[in-house]
Amino acid sequence: KEEFHKETCRKIKALHQYDCLRANKSTSAWGLEARVPFLDKEFINVAMSIDPEWKLIKPEQRRIEKWALRRAFDDEEHPYLPKHILYRQKEQFSDGVGYSWIDGLKAHAEQHVTNRMMLNASHIFPHNTPITKEAYYYSM
C-alpha cells in the first residue's frame, strides 16, 4: 500500500504535464472550458486521506479499481447510476478519447516544432522548459 500511495502522489503531481495539459489546451483552442470535479483540491485531499489499502484491487474480495469510489455511489434504495455504468471497466483518459486523437496532437506538434526550436527551448521557455515537441507547441 505504501508503494501505491507513492505512485498516486507522483501521478497527481505530474497531471499538469500530460492528460490535464492536453485537455486544457485542446478545449481552450475551441473556446471551451473543461470541468474536472475529481481534481478539486478539497476532493483530492479527502481522496488522499483514505487509507491506500481501500484503494487496492483485490479480486478475492471482488474489489476492482476505484472500488471505494464506486461503493460510495452504490445505493440500492436510491441508485445514482445504473449498475452496468457504475461497475463498468475504467478507461484511462487517453483510452477514453482514443489514441488517434493523442497521436494526432503529437503529429501536429511534430510538423510545427523543429529540432532547432527544441535545442533553444530552455532559452525561449526558461521556466518549465518543455521537453517534448507537443509540450513546446502548447507553450507557444
mmCIF file with all atom_site columns, C-alpha atoms in Angstrom:
data_model
loop_
_atom_site.group_PDB
_atom_site.id
_atom_site.type_symbol
_atom_site.label_atom_id
_atom_site.label_alt_id
_atom_site.label_comp_id
_atom_site.label_asym_id
_atom_site.label_entity_id
_atom_site.label_seq_id
_atom_site.pdbx_PDB_ins_code
_atom_site.Cartn_x
_atom_site.Cartn_y
_atom_site.Cartn_z
_atom_site.occupancy
_atom_site.B_iso_or_equiv
_atom_site.pdbx_formal_charge
_atom_site.auth_seq_id
_atom_site.auth_comp_id
_atom_site.auth_asym_id
_atom_site.auth_atom_id
_atom_site.pdbx_PDB_model_num
ATOM 1   C CA . LYS A 1 1   ? 0.000   0.000   0.000   1.00 0.00 ? 1   LYS A CA 1
ATOM 2   C CA . GLU A 1 2   ? 2.952   2.356   0.587   1.00 0.00 ? 2   GLU A CA 1
ATOM 3   C CA . GLU A 1 3   ? 4.144   1.885   -2.996  1.00 0.00 ? 3   GLU A CA 1
ATOM 4   C CA . PHE A 1 4   ? 0.614   2.508   -4.290  1.00 0.00 ? 4   PHE A CA 1
ATOM 5   C CA . HIS A 1 5   ? 0.388   5.745   -2.277  1.00 0.00 ? 5   HIS A CA 1
ATOM 6   C CA . LYS A 1 6   ? 3.784   6.942   -3.553  1.00 0.00 ? 6   LYS A CA 1
ATOM 7   C CA . GLU A 1 7   ? 2.795   6.234   -7.166  1.00 0.00 ? 7   GLU A CA 1
ATOM 8   C CA . THR A 1 8   ? -0.545  8.015   -6.690  1.00 0.00 ? 8   THR A CA 1
ATOM 9   C CA . CYS A 1 9   ? 1.259   11.096  -5.330  1.00 0.00 ? 9   CYS A CA 1
ATOM 10  C CA . ARG A 1 10  ? 3.706   11.043  -8.247  1.00 0.00 ? 10  ARG A CA 1
ATOM 11  C CA . LYS A 1 11  ? 0.875   10.861  -10.792 1.00 0.00 ? 11  LYS A CA 1
ATOM 12  C CA . ILE A 1 12  ? -1.116  13.660  -9.172  1.00 0.00 ? 12  ILE A CA 1
ATOM 13  C CA . LYS A 1 13  ? 1.931   15.921  -9.143  1.00 0.00 ? 13  LYS A CA 1
ATOM 14  C CA . ALA A 1 14  ? 2.520   15.250  -12.869 1.00 0.00 ? 14  ALA A CA 1
ATOM 15  C CA . LEU A 1 15  ? -1.074  15.556  -14.149 1.00 0.00 ? 15  LEU A CA 1
ATOM 16  C CA . HIS A 1 16  ? -0.394  19.041  -15.482 1.00 0.00 ? 16  HIS A CA 1
ATOM 17  C CA . GLN A 1 17  ? 2.300   17.640  -17.784 1.00 0.00 ? 17  GLN A CA 1
ATOM 18  C CA . TYR A 1 18  ? 0.176   15.100  -19.603 1.00 0.00 ? 18  TYR A CA 1
ATOM 19  C CA . ASP A 1 19  ? -3.556  14.445  -19.741 1.00 0.00 ? 19  ASP A CA 1
ATOM 20  C CA . CYS A 1 20  ? -4.676  17.630  -17.989 1.00 0.00 ? 20  CYS A CA 1
ATOM 21  C CA . LEU A 1 21  ? -2.425  19.745  -20.198 1.00 0.00 ? 21  LEU A CA 1
ATOM 22  C CA . ARG A 1 22  ? -3.825  18.092  -23.330 1.00 0.00 ? 22  ARG A CA 1
ATOM 23  C CA . ALA A 1 23  ? -7.401  18.502  -22.133 1.00 0.00 ? 23  ALA A CA 1
ATOM 24  C CA . ASN A 1 24  ? -6.854  22.140  -21.191 1.00 0.00 ? 24  ASN A CA 1
ATOM 25  C CA . LYS A 1 25  ? -5.118  23.128  -24.416 1.00 0.00 ? 25  LYS A CA 1
ATOM 26  C CA . SER A 1 26  ? -7.470  21.158  -26.643 1.00 0.00 ? 26  SER A CA 1
ATOM 27  C CA . THR A 1 27  ? -10.651 22.525  -25.128 1.00 0.00 ? 27  THR A CA 1
ATOM 28  C CA . SER A 1 28  ? -9.294  26.066  -24.868 1.00 0.00 ? 28  SER A CA 1
ATOM 29  C CA . ALA A 1 29  ? -8.408  26.036  -28.562 1.00 0.00 ? 29  ALA A CA 1
ATOM 30  C CA . TRP A 1 30  ? -12.137 25.741  -29.275 1.00 0.00 ? 30  TRP A CA 1
ATOM 31  C CA . GLY A 1 31  ? -13.310 28.210  -26.631 1.00 0.00 ? 31  GLY A CA 1
ATOM 32  C CA . LEU A 1 32  ? -14.427 25.527  -24.209 1.00 0.00 ? 32  LEU A CA 1
ATOM 33  C CA . GLU A 1 33  ? -13.623 25.040  -20.556 1.00 0.00 ? 33  GLU A CA 1
ATOM 34  C CA . ALA A 1 34  ? -13.470 21.514  -19.200 1.00 0.00 ? 34  ALA A CA 1
ATOM 35  C CA . ARG A 1 35  ? -14.821 20.846  -15.718 1.00 0.00 ? 35  ARG A CA 1
ATOM 36  C CA . VAL A 1 36  ? -12.973 18.160  -13.796 1.00 0.00 ? 36  VAL A CA 1
ATOM 37  C CA . PRO A 1 37  ? -14.697 17.748  -10.409 1.00 0.00 ? 37  PRO A CA 1
ATOM 38  C CA . PHE A 1 38  ? -12.418 14.934  -9.258  1.00 0.00 ? 38  PHE A CA 1
ATOM 39  C CA . LEU A 1 39  ? -9.462  17.339  -9.488  1.00 0.00 ? 39  LEU A CA 1
ATOM 40  C CA . ASP A 1 40  ? -10.980 19.733  -6.970  1.00 0.00 ? 40  ASP A CA 1
ATOM 41  C CA . LYS A 1 41  ? -8.301  20.317  -4.300  1.00 0.00 ? 41  LYS A CA 1
ATOM 42  C CA . GLU A 1 42  ? -10.638 19.506  -1.409  1.00 0.00 ? 42  GLU A CA 1
ATOM 43  C CA . PHE A 1 43  ? -11.766 16.309  -3.118  1.00 0.00 ? 43  PHE A CA 1
ATOM 44  C CA . ILE A 1 44  ? -8.152  15.290  -3.759  1.00 0.00 ? 44  ILE A CA 1
ATOM 45  C CA . ASN A 1 45  ? -7.306  15.937  -0.093  1.00 0.00 ? 45  ASN A CA 1
ATOM 46  C CA . VAL A 1 46  ? -10.188 13.715  1.002   1.00 0.00 ? 46  VAL A CA 1
ATOM 47  C CA . ALA A 1 47  ? -9.269  11.011  -1.526  1.00 0.00 ? 47  ALA A CA 1
ATOM 48  C CA . MET A 1 48  ? -5.610  11.086  -0.487  1.00 0.00 ? 48  MET A CA 1
ATOM 49  C CA . SER A 1 49  ? -6.564  10.805  3.189   1.00 0.00 ? 49  SER A CA 1
ATOM 50  C CA . ILE A 1 50  ? -8.292  7.454   2.557   1.00 0.00 ? 50  ILE A CA 1
ATOM 51  C CA . ASP A 1 51  ? -6.125  4.524   3.590   1.00 0.00 ? 51  ASP A CA 1
ATOM 52  C CA . PRO A 1 52  ? -4.487  3.213   0.384   1.00 0.00 ? 52  PRO A CA 1
ATOM 53  C CA . GLU A 1 53  ? -5.481  -0.288  1.481   1.00 0.00 ? 53  GLU A CA 1
ATOM 54  C CA . TRP A 1 54  ? -9.081  0.576   0.495   1.00 0.00 ? 54  TRP A CA 1
ATOM 55  C CA . LYS A 1 55  ? -7.926  1.607   -2.979  1.00 0.00 ? 55  LYS A CA 1
ATOM 56  C CA . LEU A 1 56  ? -6.128  -1.618  -3.836  1.00 0.00 ? 56  LEU A CA 1
ATOM 57  C CA . ILE A 1 57  ? -7.593  -4.093  -6.298  1.00 0.00 ? 57  ILE A CA 1
ATOM 58  C CA . LYS A 1 58  ? -8.417  -7.343  -4.501  1.00 0.00 ? 58  LYS A CA 1
ATOM 59  C CA . PRO A 1 59  ? -10.065 -9.881  -6.817  1.00 0.00 ? 59  PRO A CA 1
ATOM 60  C CA . GLU A 1 60  ? -10.572 -12.390 -3.995  1.00 0.00 ? 60  GLU A CA 1
ATOM 61  C CA . GLN A 1 61  ? -12.794 -9.780  -2.297  1.00 0.00 ? 61  GLN A CA 1
ATOM 62  C CA . ARG A 1 62  ? -14.390 -8.715  -5.608  1.00 0.00 ? 62  ARG A CA 1
ATOM 63  C CA . ARG A 1 63  ? -12.726 -5.287  -5.285  1.00 0.00 ? 63  ARG A CA 1
ATOM 64  C CA . ILE A 1 64  ? -11.982 -3.747  -8.659  1.00 0.00 ? 64  ILE A CA 1
ATOM 65  C CA . GLU A 1 65  ? -10.234 -0.464  -9.466  1.00 0.00 ? 65  GLU A CA 1
ATOM 66  C CA . LYS A 1 66  ? -11.874 2.613   -7.921  1.00 0.00 ? 66  LYS A CA 1
ATOM 67  C CA . TRP A 1 67  ? -13.749 0.293   -5.572  1.00 0.00 ? 67  TRP A CA 1
ATOM 68  C CA . ALA A 1 68  ? -14.160 2.820   -2.733  1.00 0.00 ? 68  ALA A CA 1
ATOM 69  C CA . LEU A 1 69  ? -15.496 5.470   -5.110  1.00 0.00 ? 69  LEU A CA 1
ATOM 70  C CA . ARG A 1 70  ? -17.864 3.012   -6.777  1.00 0.00 ? 70  ARG A CA 1
ATOM 71  C CA . ARG A 1 71  ? -19.172 1.847   -3.371  1.00 0.00 ? 71  ARG A CA 1
ATOM 72  C CA . ALA A 1 72  ? -19.806 5.462   -2.375  1.00 0.00 ? 72  ALA A CA 1
ATOM 73  C CA . PHE A 1 73  ? -22.270 5.730   -5.286  1.00 0.00 ? 73  PHE A CA 1
ATOM 74  C CA . ASP A 1 74  ? -23.776 2.247   -4.913  1.00 0.00 ? 74  ASP A CA 1
ATOM 75  C CA . ASP A 1 75  ? -27.090 2.876   -3.171  1.00 0.00 ? 75  ASP A CA 1
ATOM 76  C CA . GLU A 1 76  ? -29.706 0.128   -3.583  1.00 0.00 ? 76  GLU A CA 1
ATOM 77  C CA . GLU A 1 77  ? -32.640 2.286   -2.455  1.00 0.00 ? 77  GLU A CA 1
ATOM 78  C CA . HIS A 1 78  ? -31.724 5.451   -4.358  1.00 0.00 ? 78  HIS A CA 1
ATOM 79  C CA . PRO A 1 79  ? -29.263 4.489   -7.111  1.00 0.00 ? 79  PRO A CA 1
ATOM 80  C CA . TYR A 1 80  ? -27.181 7.309   -8.535  1.00 0.00 ? 80  TYR A CA 1
ATOM 81  C CA . LEU A 1 81  ? -26.152 5.291   -11.581 1.00 0.00 ? 81  LEU A CA 1
ATOM 82  C CA . PRO A 1 82  ? -27.238 2.026   -13.181 1.00 0.00 ? 82  PRO A CA 1
ATOM 83  C CA . LYS A 1 83  ? -25.034 -0.874  -12.025 1.00 0.00 ? 83  LYS A CA 1
ATOM 84  C CA . HIS A 1 84  ? -23.765 -1.522  -15.566 1.00 0.00 ? 84  HIS A CA 1
ATOM 85  C CA . ILE A 1 85  ? -22.385 2.040   -15.632 1.00 0.00 ? 85  ILE A CA 1
ATOM 86  C CA . LEU A 1 86  ? -21.166 2.094   -12.036 1.00 0.00 ? 86  LEU A CA 1
ATOM 87  C CA . TYR A 1 87  ? -19.172 -1.118  -12.393 1.00 0.00 ? 87  TYR A CA 1
ATOM 88  C CA . ARG A 1 88  ? -18.007 -0.909  -15.997 1.00 0.00 ? 88  ARG A CA 1
ATOM 89  C CA . GLN A 1 89  ? -14.300 -1.164  -16.760 1.00 0.00 ? 89  GLN A CA 1
ATOM 90  C CA . LYS A 1 90  ? -12.371 2.014   -16.089 1.00 0.00 ? 90  LYS A CA 1
ATOM 91  C CA . GLU A 1 91  ? -10.737 3.752   -19.051 1.00 0.00 ? 91  GLU A CA 1
ATOM 92  C CA . GLN A 1 92  ? -7.676  5.913   -18.813 1.00 0.00 ? 92  GLN A CA 1
ATOM 93  C CA . PHE A 1 93  ? -8.221  9.399   -20.200 1.00 0.00 ? 93  PHE A CA 1
ATOM 94  C CA . SER A 1 94  ? -6.109  8.665   -23.250 1.00 0.00 ? 94  SER A CA 1
ATOM 95  C CA . ASP A 1 95  ? -8.016  5.413   -23.862 1.00 0.00 ? 95  ASP A CA 1
ATOM 96  C CA . GLY A 1 96  ? -11.371 7.111   -23.450 1.00 0.00 ? 96  GLY A CA 1
ATOM 97  C CA . VAL A 1 97  ? -10.709 9.785   -26.080 1.00 0.00 ? 97  VAL A CA 1
ATOM 98  C CA . GLY A 1 98  ? -8.845  7.409   -28.358 1.00 0.00 ? 98  GLY A CA 1
ATOM 99  C CA . TYR A 1 99  ? -5.173  7.118   -29.082 1.00 0.00 ? 99  TYR A CA 1
ATOM 100 C CA . SER A 1 100 ? -5.705  8.501   -32.580 1.00 0.00 ? 100 SER A CA 1
ATOM 101 C CA . TRP A 1 101 ? -6.607  11.844  -31.020 1.00 0.00 ? 101 TRP A CA 1
ATOM 102 C CA . ILE A 1 102 ? -3.405  11.939  -28.969 1.00 0.00 ? 102 ILE A CA 1
ATOM 103 C CA . ASP A 1 103 ? -1.332  10.673  -31.887 1.00 0.00 ? 103 ASP A CA 1
ATOM 104 C CA . GLY A 1 104 ? -2.865  13.464  -33.975 1.00 0.00 ? 104 GLY A CA 1
ATOM 105 C CA . LEU A 1 105 ? -1.833  16.069  -31.402 1.00 0.00 ? 105 LEU A CA 1
ATOM 106 C CA . LYS A 1 106 ? 1.715   14.726  -31.381 1.00 0.00 ? 106 LYS A CA 1
ATOM 107 C CA . ALA A 1 107 ? 1.892   14.644  -35.203 1.00 0.00 ? 107 ALA A CA 1
ATOM 108 C CA . HIS A 1 108 ? 0.591   18.219  -35.405 1.00 0.00 ? 108 HIS A CA 1
ATOM 109 C CA . ALA A 1 109 ? 3.246   19.392  -32.935 1.00 0.00 ? 109 ALA A CA 1
ATOM 110 C CA . GLU A 1 110 ? 5.919   17.460  -34.883 1.00 0.00 ? 110 GLU A CA 1
ATOM 111 C CA . GLN A 1 111 ? 5.000   19.464  -38.009 1.00 0.00 ? 111 GLN A CA 1
ATOM 112 C CA . HIS A 1 112 ? 5.168   22.828  -36.253 1.00 0.00 ? 112 HIS A CA 1
ATOM 113 C CA . VAL A 1 113 ? 8.118   22.459  -33.871 1.00 0.00 ? 113 VAL A CA 1
ATOM 114 C CA . THR A 1 114 ? 11.548  21.912  -35.385 1.00 0.00 ? 114 THR A CA 1
ATOM 115 C CA . ASN A 1 115 ? 14.540  20.200  -33.813 1.00 0.00 ? 115 ASN A CA 1
ATOM 116 C CA . ARG A 1 116 ? 16.294  23.576  -33.803 1.00 0.00 ? 116 ARG A CA 1
ATOM 117 C CA . MET A 1 117 ? 13.425  25.048  -31.798 1.00 0.00 ? 117 MET A CA 1
ATOM 118 C CA . MET A 1 118 ? 13.798  22.234  -29.286 1.00 0.00 ? 118 MET A CA 1
ATOM 119 C CA . LEU A 1 119 ? 17.527  22.948  -28.937 1.00 0.00 ? 119 LEU A CA 1
ATOM 120 C CA . ASN A 1 120 ? 16.657  26.531  -27.934 1.00 0.00 ? 120 ASN A CA 1
ATOM 121 C CA . ALA A 1 121 ? 13.716  25.607  -25.724 1.00 0.00 ? 121 ALA A CA 1
ATOM 122 C CA . SER A 1 122 ? 15.494  26.443  -22.465 1.00 0.00 ? 122 SER A CA 1
ATOM 123 C CA . HIS A 1 123 ? 16.243  29.968  -23.723 1.00 0.00 ? 123 HIS A CA 1
ATOM 124 C CA . ILE A 1 124 ? 12.738  30.589  -25.036 1.00 0.00 ? 124 ILE A CA 1
ATOM 125 C CA . PHE A 1 125 ? 10.988  28.972  -22.055 1.00 0.00 ? 125 PHE A CA 1
ATOM 126 C CA . PRO A 1 126 ? 13.395  29.164  -19.079 1.00 0.00 ? 126 PRO A CA 1
ATOM 127 C CA . HIS A 1 127 ? 10.601  28.325  -16.608 1.00 0.00 ? 127 HIS A CA 1
ATOM 128 C CA . ASN A 1 128 ? 9.018   24.872  -17.069 1.00 0.00 ? 128 ASN A CA 1
ATOM 129 C CA . THR A 1 129 ? 11.049  24.250  -20.191 1.00 0.00 ? 129 THR A CA 1
ATOM 130 C CA . PRO A 1 130 ? 9.146   21.878  -22.495 1.00 0.00 ? 130 PRO A CA 1
ATOM 131 C CA . ILE A 1 131 ? 10.918  18.572  -23.132 1.00 0.00 ? 131 ILE A CA 1
ATOM 132 C CA . THR A 1 132 ? 8.704   17.302  -25.955 1.00 0.00 ? 132 THR A CA 1
ATOM 133 C CA . LYS A 1 133 ? 7.572   18.904  -29.197 1.00 0.00 ? 133 LYS A CA 1
ATOM 134 C CA . GLU A 1 134 ? 3.992   18.574  -28.055 1.00 0.00 ? 134 GLU A CA 1
ATOM 135 C CA . ALA A 1 135 ? 4.745   20.490  -24.845 1.00 0.00 ? 135 ALA A CA 1
ATOM 136 C CA . TYR A 1 136 ? 6.705   23.110  -26.815 1.00 0.00 ? 136 TYR A CA 1
ATOM 137 C CA . TYR A 1 137 ? 3.764   23.587  -29.151 1.00 0.00 ? 137 TYR A CA 1
ATOM 138 C CA . TYR A 1 138 ? 1.411   24.133  -26.203 1.00 0.00 ? 138 TYR A CA 1
ATOM 139 C CA . SER A 1 139 ? 3.865   26.601  -24.696 1.00 0.00 ? 139 SER A CA 1
ATOM 140 C CA . MET A 1 140 ? 3.864   28.604  -27.916 1.00 0.00 ? 140 MET A CA 1
#
